[in-house]
Coordinates of N, CA and C in Angstrom, one line a residue:
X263 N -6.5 -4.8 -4.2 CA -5.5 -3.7 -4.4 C -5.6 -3.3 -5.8
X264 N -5.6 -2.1 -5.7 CA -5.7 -1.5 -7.2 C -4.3 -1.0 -7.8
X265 N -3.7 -1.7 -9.1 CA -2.8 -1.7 -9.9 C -2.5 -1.0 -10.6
X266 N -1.9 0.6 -11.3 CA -2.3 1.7 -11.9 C -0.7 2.2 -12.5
X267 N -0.5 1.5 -13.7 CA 0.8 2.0 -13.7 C 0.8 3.4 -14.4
X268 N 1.7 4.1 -14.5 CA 1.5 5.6 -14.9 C 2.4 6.1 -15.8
X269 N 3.5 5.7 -15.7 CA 4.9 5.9 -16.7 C 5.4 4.3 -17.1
X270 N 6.5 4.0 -17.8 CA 7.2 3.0 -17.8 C 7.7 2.2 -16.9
X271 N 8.2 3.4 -16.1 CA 8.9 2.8 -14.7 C 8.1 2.8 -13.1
X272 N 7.0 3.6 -13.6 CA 6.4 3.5 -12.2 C 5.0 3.1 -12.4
X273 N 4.8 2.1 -10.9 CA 3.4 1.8 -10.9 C 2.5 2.2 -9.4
X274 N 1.7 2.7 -9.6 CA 0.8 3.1 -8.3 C 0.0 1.6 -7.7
X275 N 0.3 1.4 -6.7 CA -0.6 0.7 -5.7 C -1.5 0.7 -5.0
X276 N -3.3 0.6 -4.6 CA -3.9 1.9 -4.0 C -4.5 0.5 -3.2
X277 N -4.4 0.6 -2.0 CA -5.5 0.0 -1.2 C -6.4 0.7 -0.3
X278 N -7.5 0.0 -0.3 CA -8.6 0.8 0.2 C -8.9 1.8 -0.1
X279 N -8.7 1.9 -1.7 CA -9.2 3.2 -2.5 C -8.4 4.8 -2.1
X280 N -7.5 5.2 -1.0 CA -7.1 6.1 -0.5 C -5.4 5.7 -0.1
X281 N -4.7 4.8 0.0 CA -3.7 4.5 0.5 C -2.7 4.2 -0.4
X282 N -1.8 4.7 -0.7 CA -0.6 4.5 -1.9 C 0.5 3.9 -1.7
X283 N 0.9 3.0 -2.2 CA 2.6 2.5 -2.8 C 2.8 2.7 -3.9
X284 N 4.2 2.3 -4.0 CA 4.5 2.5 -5.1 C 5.4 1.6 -6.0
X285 N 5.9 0.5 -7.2 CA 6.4 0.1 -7.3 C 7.7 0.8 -8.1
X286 N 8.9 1.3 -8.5 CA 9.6 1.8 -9.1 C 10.7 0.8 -10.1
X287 N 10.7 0.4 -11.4 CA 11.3 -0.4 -12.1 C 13.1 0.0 -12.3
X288 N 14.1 -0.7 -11.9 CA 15.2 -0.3 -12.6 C 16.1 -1.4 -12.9
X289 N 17.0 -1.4 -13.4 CA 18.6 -2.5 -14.0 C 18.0 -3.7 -13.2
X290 N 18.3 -3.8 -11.8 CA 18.2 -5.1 -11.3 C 17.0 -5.5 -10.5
X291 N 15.8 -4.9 -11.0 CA 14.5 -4.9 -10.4 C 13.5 -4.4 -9.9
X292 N 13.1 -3.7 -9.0 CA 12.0 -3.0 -8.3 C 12.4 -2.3 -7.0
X293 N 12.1 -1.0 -6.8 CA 12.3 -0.7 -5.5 C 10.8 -0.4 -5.1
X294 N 10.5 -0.9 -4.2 CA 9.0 -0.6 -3.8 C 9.1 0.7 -2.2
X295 N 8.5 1.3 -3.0 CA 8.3 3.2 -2.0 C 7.4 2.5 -1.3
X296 N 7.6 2.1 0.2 CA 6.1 2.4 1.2 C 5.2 1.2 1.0
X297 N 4.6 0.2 1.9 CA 4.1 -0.8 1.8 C 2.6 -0.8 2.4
X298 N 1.7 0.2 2.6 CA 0.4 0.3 2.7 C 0.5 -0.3 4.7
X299 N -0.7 -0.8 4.3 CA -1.2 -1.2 5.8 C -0.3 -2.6 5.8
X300 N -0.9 -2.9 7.1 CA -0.7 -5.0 7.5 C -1.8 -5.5 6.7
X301 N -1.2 -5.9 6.4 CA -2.0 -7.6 5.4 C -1.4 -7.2 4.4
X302 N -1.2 -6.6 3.8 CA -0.8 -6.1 2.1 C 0.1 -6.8 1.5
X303 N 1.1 -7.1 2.5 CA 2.2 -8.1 2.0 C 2.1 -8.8 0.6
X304 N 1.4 -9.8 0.8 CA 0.6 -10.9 -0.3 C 0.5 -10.1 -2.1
X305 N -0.4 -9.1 -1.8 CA -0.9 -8.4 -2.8 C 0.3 -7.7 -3.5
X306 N 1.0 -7.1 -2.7 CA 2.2 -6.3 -2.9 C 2.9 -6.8 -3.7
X307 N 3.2 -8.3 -3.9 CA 4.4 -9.0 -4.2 C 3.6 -10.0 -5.6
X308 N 2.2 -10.1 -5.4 CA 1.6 -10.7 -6.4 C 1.6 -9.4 -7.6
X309 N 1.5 -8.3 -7.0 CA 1.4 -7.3 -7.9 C 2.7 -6.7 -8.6
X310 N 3.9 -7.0 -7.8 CA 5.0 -6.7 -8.6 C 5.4 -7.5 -10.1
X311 N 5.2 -8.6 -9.5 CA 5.6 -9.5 -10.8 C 6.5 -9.5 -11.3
X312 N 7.6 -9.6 -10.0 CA 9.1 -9.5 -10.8 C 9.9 -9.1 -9.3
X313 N 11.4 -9.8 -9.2 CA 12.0 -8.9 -7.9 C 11.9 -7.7 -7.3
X314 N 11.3 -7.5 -5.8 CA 11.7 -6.3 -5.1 C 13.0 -6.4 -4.6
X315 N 14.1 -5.1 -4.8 CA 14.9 -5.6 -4.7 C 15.5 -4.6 -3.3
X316 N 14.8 -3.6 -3.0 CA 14.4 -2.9 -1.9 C 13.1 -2.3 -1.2
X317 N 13.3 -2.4 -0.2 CA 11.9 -1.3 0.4 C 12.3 -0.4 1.0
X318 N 11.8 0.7 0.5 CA 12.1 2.5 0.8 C 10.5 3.0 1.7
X319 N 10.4 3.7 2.4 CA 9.4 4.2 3.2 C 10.1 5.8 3.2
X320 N 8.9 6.3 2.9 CA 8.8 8.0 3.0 C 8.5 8.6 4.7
X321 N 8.1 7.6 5.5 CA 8.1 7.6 6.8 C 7.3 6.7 7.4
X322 N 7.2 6.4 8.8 CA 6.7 5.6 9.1 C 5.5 5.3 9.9
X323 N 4.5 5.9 9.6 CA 2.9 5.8 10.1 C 2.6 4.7 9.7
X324 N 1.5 3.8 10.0 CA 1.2 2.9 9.6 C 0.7 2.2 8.5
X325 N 0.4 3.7 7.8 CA -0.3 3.4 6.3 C 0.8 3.2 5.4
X326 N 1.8 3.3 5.5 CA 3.4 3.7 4.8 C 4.2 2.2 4.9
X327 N 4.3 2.1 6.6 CA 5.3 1.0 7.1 C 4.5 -0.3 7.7
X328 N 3.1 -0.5 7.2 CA 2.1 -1.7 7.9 C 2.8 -2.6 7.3
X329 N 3.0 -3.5 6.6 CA 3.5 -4.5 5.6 C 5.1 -4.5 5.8
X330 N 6.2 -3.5 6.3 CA 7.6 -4.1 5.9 C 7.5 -5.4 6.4
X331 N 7.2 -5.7 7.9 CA 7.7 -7.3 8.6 C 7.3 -8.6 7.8
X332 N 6.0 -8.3 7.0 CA 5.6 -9.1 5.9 C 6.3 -9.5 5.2
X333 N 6.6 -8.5 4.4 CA 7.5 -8.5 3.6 C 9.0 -8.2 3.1
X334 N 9.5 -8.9 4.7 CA 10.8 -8.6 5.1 C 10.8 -10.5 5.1
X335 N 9.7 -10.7 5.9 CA 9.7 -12.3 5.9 C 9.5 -12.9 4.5
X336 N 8.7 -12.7 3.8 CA 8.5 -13.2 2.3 C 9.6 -13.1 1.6
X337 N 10.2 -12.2 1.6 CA 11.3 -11.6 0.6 C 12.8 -12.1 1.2
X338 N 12.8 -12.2 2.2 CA 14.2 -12.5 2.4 C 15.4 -11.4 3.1
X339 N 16.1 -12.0 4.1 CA 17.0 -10.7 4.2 C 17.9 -9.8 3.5
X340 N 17.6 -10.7 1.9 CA 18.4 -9.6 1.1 C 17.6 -8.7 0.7
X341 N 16.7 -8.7 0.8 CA 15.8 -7.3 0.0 C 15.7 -6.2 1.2
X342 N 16.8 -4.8 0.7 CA 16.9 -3.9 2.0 C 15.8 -3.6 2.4
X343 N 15.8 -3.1 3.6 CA 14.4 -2.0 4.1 C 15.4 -0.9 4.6
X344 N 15.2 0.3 3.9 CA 15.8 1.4 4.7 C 14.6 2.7 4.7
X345 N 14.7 3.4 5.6 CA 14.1 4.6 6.1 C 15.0 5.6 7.0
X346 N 14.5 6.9 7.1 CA 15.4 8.3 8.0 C 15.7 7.6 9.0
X347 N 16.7 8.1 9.9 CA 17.0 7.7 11.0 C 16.5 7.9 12.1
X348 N 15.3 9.3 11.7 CA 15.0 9.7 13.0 C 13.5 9.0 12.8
X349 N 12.9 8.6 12.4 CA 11.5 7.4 11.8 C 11.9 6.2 12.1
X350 N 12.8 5.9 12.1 CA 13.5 4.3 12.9 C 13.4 4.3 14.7
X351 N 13.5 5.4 14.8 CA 14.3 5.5 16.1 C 12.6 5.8 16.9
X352 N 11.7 6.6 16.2 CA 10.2 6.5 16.6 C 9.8 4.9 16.6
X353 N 10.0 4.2 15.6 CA 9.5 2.8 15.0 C 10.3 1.9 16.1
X354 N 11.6 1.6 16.6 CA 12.1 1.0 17.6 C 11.8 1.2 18.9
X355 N 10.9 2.5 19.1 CA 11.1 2.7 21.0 C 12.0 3.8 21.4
X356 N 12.6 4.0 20.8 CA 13.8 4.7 21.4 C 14.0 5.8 21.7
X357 N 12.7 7.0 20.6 CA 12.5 8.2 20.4 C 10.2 8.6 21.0
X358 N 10.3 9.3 21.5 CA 8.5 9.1 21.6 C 7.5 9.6 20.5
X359 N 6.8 8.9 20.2 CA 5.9 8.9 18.8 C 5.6 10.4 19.1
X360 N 5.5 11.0 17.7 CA 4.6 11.8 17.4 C 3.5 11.7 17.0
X361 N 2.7 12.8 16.4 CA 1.1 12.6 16.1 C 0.9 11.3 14.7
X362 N -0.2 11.1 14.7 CA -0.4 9.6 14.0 C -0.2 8.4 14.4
X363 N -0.9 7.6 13.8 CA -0.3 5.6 13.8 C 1.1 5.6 13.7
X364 N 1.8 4.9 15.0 CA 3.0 4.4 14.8 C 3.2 2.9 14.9
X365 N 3.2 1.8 13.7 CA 3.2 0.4 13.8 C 3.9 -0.2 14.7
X366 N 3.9 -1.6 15.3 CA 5.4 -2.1 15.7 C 5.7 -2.8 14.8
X367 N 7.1 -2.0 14.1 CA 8.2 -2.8 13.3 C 9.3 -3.4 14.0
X368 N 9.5 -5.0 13.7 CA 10.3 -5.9 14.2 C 11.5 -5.7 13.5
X369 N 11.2 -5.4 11.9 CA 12.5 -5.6 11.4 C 13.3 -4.5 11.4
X370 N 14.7 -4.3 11.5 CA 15.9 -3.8 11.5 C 16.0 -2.8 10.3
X371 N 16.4 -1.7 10.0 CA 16.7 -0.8 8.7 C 18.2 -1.3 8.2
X372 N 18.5 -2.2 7.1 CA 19.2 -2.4 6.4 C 20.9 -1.4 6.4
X373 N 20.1 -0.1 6.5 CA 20.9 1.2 6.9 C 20.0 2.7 6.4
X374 N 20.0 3.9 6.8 CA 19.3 4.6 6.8 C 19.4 5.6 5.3
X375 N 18.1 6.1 5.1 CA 17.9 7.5 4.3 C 18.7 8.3 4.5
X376 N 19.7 8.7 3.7 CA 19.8 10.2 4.0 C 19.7 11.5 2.3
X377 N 19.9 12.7 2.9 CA 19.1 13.5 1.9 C 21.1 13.2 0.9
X378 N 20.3 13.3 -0.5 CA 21.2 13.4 -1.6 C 21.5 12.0 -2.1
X379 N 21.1 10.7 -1.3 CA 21.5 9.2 -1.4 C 20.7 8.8 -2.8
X380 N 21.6 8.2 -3.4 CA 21.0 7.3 -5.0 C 20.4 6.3 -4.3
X381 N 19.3 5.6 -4.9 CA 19.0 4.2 -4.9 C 18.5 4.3 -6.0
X382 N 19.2 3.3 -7.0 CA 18.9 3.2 -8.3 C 18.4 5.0 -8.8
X383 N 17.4 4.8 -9.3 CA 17.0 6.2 -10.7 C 16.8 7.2 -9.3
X384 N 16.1 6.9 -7.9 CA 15.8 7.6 -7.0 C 16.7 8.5 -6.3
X385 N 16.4 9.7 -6.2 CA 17.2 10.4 -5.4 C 16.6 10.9 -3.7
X386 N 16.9 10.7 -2.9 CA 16.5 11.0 -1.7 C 16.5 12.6 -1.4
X387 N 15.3 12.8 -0.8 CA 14.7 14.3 -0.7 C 14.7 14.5 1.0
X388 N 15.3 15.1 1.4 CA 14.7 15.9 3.1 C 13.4 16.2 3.3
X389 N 12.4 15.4 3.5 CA 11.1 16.4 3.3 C 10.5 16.4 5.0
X390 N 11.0 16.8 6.1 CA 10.6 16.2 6.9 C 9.7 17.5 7.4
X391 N 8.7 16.9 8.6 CA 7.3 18.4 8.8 C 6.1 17.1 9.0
X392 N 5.9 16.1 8.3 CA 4.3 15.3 8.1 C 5.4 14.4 10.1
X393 N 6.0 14.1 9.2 CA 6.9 13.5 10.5 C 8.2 13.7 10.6
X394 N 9.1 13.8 11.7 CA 10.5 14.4 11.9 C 11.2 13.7 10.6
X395 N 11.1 12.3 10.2 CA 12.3 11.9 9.8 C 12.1 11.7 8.2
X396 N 10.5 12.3 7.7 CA 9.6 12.4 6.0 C 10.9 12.6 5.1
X397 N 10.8 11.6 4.2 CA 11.8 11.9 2.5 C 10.9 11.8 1.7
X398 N 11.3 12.4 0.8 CA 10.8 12.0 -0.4 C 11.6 11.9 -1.6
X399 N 11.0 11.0 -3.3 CA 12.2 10.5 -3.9 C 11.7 10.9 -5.2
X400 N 12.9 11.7 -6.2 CA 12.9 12.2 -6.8 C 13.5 11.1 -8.1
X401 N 12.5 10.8 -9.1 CA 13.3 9.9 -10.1 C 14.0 11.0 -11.2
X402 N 15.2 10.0 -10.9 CA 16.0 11.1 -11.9 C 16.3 10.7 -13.6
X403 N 15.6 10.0 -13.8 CA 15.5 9.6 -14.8 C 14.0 10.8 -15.8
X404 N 13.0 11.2 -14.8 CA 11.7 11.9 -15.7 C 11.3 12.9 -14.6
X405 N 11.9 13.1 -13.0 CA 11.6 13.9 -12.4 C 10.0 13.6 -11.9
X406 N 9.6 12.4 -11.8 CA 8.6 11.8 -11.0 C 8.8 11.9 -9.9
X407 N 7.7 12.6 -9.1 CA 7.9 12.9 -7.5 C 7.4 12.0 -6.9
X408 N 7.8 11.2 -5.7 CA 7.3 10.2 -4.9 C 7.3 11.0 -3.4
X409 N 6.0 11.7 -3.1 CA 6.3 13.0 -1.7 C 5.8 12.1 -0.9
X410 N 5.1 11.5 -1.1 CA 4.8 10.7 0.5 C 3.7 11.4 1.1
X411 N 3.8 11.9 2.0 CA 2.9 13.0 2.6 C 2.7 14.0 3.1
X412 N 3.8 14.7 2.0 CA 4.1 15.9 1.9 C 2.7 16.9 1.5
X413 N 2.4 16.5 0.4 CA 1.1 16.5 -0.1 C 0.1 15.3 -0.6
X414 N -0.8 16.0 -0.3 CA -2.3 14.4 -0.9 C -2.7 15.4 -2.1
X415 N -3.2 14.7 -2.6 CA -4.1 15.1 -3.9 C -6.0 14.7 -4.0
X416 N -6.4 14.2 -2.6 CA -7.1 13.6 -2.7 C -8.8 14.9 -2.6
X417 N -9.2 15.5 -3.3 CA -10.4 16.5 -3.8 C -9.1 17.7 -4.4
X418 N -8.0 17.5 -4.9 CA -7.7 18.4 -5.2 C -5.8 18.6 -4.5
X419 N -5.2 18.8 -5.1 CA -3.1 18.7 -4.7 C -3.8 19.8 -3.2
X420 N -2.9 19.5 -1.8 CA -2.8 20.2 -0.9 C -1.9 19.7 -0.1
X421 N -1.2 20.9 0.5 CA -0.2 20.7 1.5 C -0.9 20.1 2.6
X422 N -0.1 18.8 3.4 CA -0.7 18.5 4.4 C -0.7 18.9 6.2
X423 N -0.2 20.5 6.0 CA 0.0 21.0 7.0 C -1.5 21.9 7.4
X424 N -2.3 21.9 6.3 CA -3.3 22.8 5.8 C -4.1 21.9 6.7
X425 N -5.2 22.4 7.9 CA -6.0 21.6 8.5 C -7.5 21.3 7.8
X426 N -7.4 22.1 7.6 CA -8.8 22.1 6.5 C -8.9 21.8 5.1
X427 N -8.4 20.8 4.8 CA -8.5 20.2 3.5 C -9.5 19.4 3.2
X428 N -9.8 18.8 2.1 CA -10.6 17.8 2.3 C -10.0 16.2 2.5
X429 N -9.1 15.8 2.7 CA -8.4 14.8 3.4 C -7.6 15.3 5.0
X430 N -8.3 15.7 5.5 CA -8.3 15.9 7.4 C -7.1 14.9 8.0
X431 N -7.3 13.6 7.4 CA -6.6 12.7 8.4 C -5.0 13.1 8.2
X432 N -4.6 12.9 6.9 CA -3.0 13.6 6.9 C -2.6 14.6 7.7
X433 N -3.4 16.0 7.6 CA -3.3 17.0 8.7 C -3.3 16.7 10.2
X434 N -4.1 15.7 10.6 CA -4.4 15.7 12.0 C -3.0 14.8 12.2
X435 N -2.4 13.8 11.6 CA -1.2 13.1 11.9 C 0.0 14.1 11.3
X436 N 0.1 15.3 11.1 CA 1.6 16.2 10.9 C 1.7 16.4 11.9
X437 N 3.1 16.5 12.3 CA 4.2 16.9 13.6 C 4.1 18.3 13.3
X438 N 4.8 18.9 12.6 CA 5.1 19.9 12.6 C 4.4 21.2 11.1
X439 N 3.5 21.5 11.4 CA 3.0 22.5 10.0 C 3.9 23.8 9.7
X440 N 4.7 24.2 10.4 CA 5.5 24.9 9.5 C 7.1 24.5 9.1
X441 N 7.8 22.9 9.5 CA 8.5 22.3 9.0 C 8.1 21.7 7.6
X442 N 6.4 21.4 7.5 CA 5.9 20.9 6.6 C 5.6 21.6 5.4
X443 N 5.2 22.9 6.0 CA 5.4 23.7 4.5 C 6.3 24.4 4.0
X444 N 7.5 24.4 4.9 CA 9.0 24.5 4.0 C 9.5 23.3 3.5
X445 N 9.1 22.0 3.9 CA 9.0 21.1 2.8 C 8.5 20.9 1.5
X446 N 7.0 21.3 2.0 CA 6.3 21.7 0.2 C 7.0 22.5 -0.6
X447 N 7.9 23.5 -0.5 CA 8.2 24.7 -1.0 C 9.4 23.7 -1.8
X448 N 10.2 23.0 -0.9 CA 11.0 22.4 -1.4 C 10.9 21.8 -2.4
X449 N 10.2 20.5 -2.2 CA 9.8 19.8 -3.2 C 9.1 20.4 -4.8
X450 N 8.7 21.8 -4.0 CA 8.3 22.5 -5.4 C 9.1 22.5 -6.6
X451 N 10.1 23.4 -5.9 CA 11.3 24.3 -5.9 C 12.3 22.8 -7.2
X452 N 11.8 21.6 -7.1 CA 12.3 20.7 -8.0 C 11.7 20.2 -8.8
X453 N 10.3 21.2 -9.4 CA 10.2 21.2 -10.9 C 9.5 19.5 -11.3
X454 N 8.6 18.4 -10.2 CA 8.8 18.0 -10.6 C 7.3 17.6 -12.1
X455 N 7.6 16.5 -12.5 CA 6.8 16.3 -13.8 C 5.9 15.6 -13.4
X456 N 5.6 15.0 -12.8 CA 4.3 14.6 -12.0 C 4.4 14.2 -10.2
X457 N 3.5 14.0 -10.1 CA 3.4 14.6 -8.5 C 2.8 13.1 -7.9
X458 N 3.3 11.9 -7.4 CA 2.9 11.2 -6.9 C 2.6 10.5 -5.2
X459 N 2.1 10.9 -5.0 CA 1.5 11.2 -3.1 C 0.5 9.5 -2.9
X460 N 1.0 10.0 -1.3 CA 0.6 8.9 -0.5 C -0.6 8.5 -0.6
X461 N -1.5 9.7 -0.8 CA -3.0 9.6 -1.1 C -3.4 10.4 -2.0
X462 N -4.5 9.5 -3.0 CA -4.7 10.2 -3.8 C -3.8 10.0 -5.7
X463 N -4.8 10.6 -6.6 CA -4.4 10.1 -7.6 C -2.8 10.8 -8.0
X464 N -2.1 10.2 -9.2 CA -1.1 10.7 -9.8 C -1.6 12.4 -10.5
X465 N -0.3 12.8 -10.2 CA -0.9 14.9 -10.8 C 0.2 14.8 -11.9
X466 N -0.1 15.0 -13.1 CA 1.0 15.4 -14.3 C 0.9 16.9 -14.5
X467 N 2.1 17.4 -14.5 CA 2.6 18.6 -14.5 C 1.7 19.8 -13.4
X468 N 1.9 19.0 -12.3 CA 1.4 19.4 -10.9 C 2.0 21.0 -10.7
X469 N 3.2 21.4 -11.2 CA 3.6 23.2 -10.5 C 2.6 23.8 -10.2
X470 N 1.7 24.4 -11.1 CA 0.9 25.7 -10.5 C -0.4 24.7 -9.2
X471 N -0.9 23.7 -9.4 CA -1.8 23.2 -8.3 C -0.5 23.3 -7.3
X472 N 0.7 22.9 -7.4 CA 1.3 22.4 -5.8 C 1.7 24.0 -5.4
X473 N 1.6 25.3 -6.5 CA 1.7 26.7 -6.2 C 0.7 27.0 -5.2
X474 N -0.8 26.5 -5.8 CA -2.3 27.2 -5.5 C -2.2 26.3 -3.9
X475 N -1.6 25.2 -3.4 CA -1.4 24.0 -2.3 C -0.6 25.2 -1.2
X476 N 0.5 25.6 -1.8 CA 1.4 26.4 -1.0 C 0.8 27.7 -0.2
X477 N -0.1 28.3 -1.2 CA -0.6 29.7 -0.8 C -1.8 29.4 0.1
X478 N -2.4 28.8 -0.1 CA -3.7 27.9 1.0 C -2.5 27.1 2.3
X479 N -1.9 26.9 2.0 CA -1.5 26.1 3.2 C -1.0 27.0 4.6

């Protein structure tokens, strides 16, 4: 797993060269955005170096949500796991998958995402379109975007409603491409100061590439 911190407070996670977490530093420890594939657990936790004190998911395909049950068991039942409610409800059975990997998660959501909710410096975003129940988290401390897979950056920032990118797999797993790129718009629309995605490297002062993403998409 590749270790890549980028600010003070945030650290990139990359496995398998293309797959992103995230570690996020605050007062009482770490919120970790999204846990990669299964097996990761181990790495995850050797790489924090210090309490996770939640687990947040931007949604739940398997490259996002492979690792919570890992690391729901390692960690304990105090460390939350929360996600959208409508991404739970795909993840339990209850609702029928959409397009992409849907893992089976055992563990329970702590209590759900919703748009405007604090977690620590994090502010929760509506970004839904890659999947019904997609957030993304806005630090409010430097305006570091955590989109999830709203956009990749991987040959270049693109909306992943765009079928023809050069990262294809994101596109082929979006539900919806025109919920998706009134998400992009959104997330634009908040200015932020770097652009940190599921796939792909960190973008500092991403506006006009996530502009040039919007008009292609």
């Amino acid at each position: 797993m590749r270790i890549t911190p980028f600010t003070d407070n945030h650290t990139q996670l990359t496995r398998l060269r293309f797959v992103n977490a995230y570690l996020v530093r605050e007062d009482d420890g770490l919120t970790l955005v999204d846990t990669t594939l299964k097996g990761a657990g181990k790495d995850i936790i050797a790489a924090a170096g210090g309490p996770i004190r939640r687990i947040v998911l931007t949604h739940g395909h398997g490259d996002h949500a492979g690792a919570v049950d890992e690391l729901r068991a390692a960690l304990g039942d105090d460390v939350e796991y929360l996600i959208a409610e409508a991404d739970a409800r795909i993840l339990s059975g209850e609702t029928e998958k959409t397009s992409g990997s849907w893992p089976k998660v055992e563990a329970k959501p702590s209590r759900f995402l919703e748009p405007g909710q604090r977690l620590g410096s994090l502010e929760v975003v509506a970004a839904a379109g890659h999947t019904p129940g997609h957030v993304a988290f806005i630090d409010t401390r430097d305006c570091t975007l955590l989109c999830g897979d709203t956009y990749t950056t991987l040959g270049g920032v693109a909306v992943t409603a765009k079928k023809l990118q050069r990262f294809p797999l994101a596109a082929m797993a979006t539900w919806d491409g025109d919920v998706d790129r009134e998400s992009a718009r959104v997330l634009r629309a908040l200015e932020p100061a770097r652009l940190a995605p599921g796939h792909g490297k960190v973008v500092e002062s991403p506006g006009a590439a996530m502009d040039r993403a919007i008009a292609k998409a």
